[in-house]
Every structure is written in C-alpha cells, then in structure tokens.
Amino acid sequence: MAIDTVAPSPSLRPGGLPPVDLGPAAALSCRECGTRFPLGPNFACLECFGPLEIAYEFGSERAEELRKRIESGPASIWRYAPLLPVPADVASKPNLNPGWTPLVKADNLGRELGFTAQLHVKDDSGNPTHSFKDRVVACAIEAARAFGYTTLSCSSTGNLAGAVGAAAARAGFRSCVFIPHDLEQGKVVMAGVYGGELVGIEGNYDDVNRFCSELIGDPAGEGWGFVNVNLRPYYGEGSKTLAYEICEQLGWRLPEQIVIPIASGSQLTKIDKGLQELIKLGLVEDRPYRIFGAQAAGCSPVSAAFKAGRDVIKPVKPDTIAKSLAIGNPADGPYVLDIARRTGGAVEDVTDAEVVAAIRLLARTEGVFAETAGGVTVGVLKKLVETGQLDPAKETVAINTGDGLKTLDAVSGAGMTAVISPTLDSFRAAGLASA
C-alpha cells in the first residue's frame, strides 16, 4: 500500500459548508458499524452512537520515498504530516512543535528487572509542556482552525489542561479548560500560567467530562472546540506519532513488546493504529508485537475486566495518586481489551505504593523522573516480568508520558541525605567519605 504525496480532494461537508483541508484525512468512520461521514466536529456515529475516527486516503508514493521524506522532515511530529489529519504546511503555522522525544536505552533498569533483551523508555516528558498531551493537542488545534473555532477547551486531569493552555496561547486562540478542583498543585499552576481561563469543577474527571459534553450542546458553548470531545477523532490521531517515532528510532522496526498507561485508553488504541498503518504502508516489516496496558489499582476497570475475561468495562470511582489516569469510565476501554487479547498482551495494575517505588526505581537507574502515570507504567512492567506475563528476552518499550516535577507530592519523602557543618570532620562523621 502506498501513500499520496498530495492530499486528496477536500471532503464536501453538509449544510453548504466549505470543504476543509486536513491532509490525507478523507472522512470520519464509525469504529463499530463502519458508516462514513464527512469531516466535521463530530465524535459519535449518527447510526449506532459508536465512536468516530479518521479514515484516510493513502495513495501512490513508494515506501522508500516516503521514508526518506519523513527522515528529512522537522524534528517534531510534523515529520509525519503525510500520515496525520493536518494540512501539508502545518509546520509553518505557529505551534509548539512537539514530539521527537528521546527513546532512552534503559540498560540499568533492564538489568534490575532481569531483561536479557533491550529495554527502552520512550520519554515524553521532553515535550514543550512536559507530557505527551502536546502531541494530541497539536493535531486537534489544526481541526479547530479548519472548523473556524476561536476558543479551545477541554476536560482534563491536568496534563491536557497545560497543553491546551500553551498551544492556544501560541496559536492565538482563547482557551477555557475544565479540571477536577482537587488536582495536583503543580499541574494547576502550569495550566494557569499561560493566561487562559482555568475552571475547577467540584467532582472527578468523569463529572468534568460530562459537563463539557453538555456545554457543547448549549448556546454558551457555541464556537468552542473541545479537543477531547467534539474534536476527539482528530485529537486522538496525535498519539499515533508515538508509534511512528518508536519505530523510526529503532531503525524502522517494530518493537516486540510495548507497555502503555491507560486513562481513557485512547493512547493505547492509537499507538496500535499507528503500528498497523506503518505495516500497511510498507514502512516496517510485519511481525508480531504485543501490547500491554497499565493502570493504578485505585482506578483499574480495564485491568479488572481483562483479568475476569469480560468484554464490558464496569465503571469505578477513582482513588489513586495517579490522577492523570483517574478515569473511572474509560471510553476506549473495550478496544484496549480487544488489542491486548489480539496481540497476546495483557492489562495489569499496581498499588500506589508500587507506583512510588517505580518512580524512584526509574529515577535511580536511568535518571528519568516520571510523573505518577510513568510510575504506573514502570511498576506494571516490573509486575508483568515477575509474573511471567511479559518476556524479558524480547525487545520492549515502556512509555513515560509526563514529568515528575508535576507530581512532586508522590515522592515527597525524597530529600537531603544529611545536613552537616562545612568541615571535613563533619563530612567524615556523616559516613560520606569514599569507600
């Protein structure tokens, strides 16, 4: 399968609205029944209420030519513009240029966990607002431009709020984001510093998301683009760039195993979609890979369903320090189950104490300070190896989605080893001399 070098004809939209230029994006397609709809700010199928996602028209460019074009592109997610719902000139517009974050060879962590094959950490704390959310917002904002929105909004557990605030400021949008009122203070400050409106809602993330869905249908929300609600099909595509980057950084090769944290589950499903696209386009050799999902025990509805052999997710009320993963009713949960089972992976969970221990383990072994979601990923990676569910003899990538500076309270016990007088005797008395 090849890919067009030029975007297909712009899709007509109903109601006499002008066509939009979103690159190779051709239509919205229902994930359940397959019904197609013109590109627009819609997220649910009018036939069966299933979730909509982007369908592409890829064309004639040979894989080798496309690979070279990508490799000569900017050091950001825009090197993959031919595979995303964005116009071809996206890199020239004011944006944060996220992506192309390090794929860290985690040799020290691998030794501690008993790996005999290479272990990597894809460290997305290197994005402009220090989380992977910059990727998805960057795609959503192009859809917002195309549909004529002037206010950018979202429901968020923290990282997305900061990413929307920063991207809107850079692109000249007004922003108004909604968060649970009791988020970590570091995330609240970071989301508020960009000058947009930041609104705390008395409730958990599911309450915030429900409120935003109601606001879309009210005149008070007219003209607002909610990146993870009415722009969700475009927003989700940004997560595919994690799959693209991992494969390119491995020398255009699929990893054998990937461990991914689960909040709504969208990131995991889109990484799988990205891997499948690379295979179909001939950019990587087709071979088996396994996908594993990671949750905190205090919010683990997908893990519980996987372990019970159920296809239905039972919503829960979150109670965990990993607040960025605290979505009790994950929209993509059933699709996560499908992918984990189809690829021979699994979904596992760890306690808050194991999350904190994993944050410290990653920091101590690799110098990577992860937020609590990253601690969930590494904690689950460790548990999967110990229980024999993940093979340490196969090349593995674990994804760190954010920076530990945002969730300092989780490791508040870390600090000074000793307080001494400025004398050599005091230094020696503290037991700090060379061994």
Short mmCIF file of C-alpha atoms in Angstrom, two decimals, residues 418-434:
data_model
loop_
_atom_site.label_atom_id
_atom_site.label_comp_id
_atom_site.label_asym_id
_atom_site.label_seq_id
_atom_site.Cartn_x
_atom_site.Cartn_y
_atom_site.Cartn_z
CA ALA A 418 22.37 14.57 55.66
CA VAL A 419 22.87 18.11 57.00
CA ILE A 420 26.46 18.75 58.07
CA SER A 421 28.78 21.56 59.13
CA PRO A 422 31.15 22.88 56.42
CA THR A 423 34.11 20.86 57.81
CA LEU A 424 35.85 17.68 56.72
CA ASP A 425 35.34 16.16 60.17
CA SER A 426 31.60 16.65 59.91
CA PHE A 427 31.68 15.15 56.40
CA ARG A 428 33.55 12.07 57.64
CA ALA A 429 31.31 11.75 60.69
CA ALA A 430 28.26 11.56 58.40
CA GLY A 431 29.73 8.46 56.76
CA LEU A 432 30.03 10.09 53.35
CA ALA A 433 33.73 9.53 52.71
CA SER A 434 34.86 7.38 49.78
#
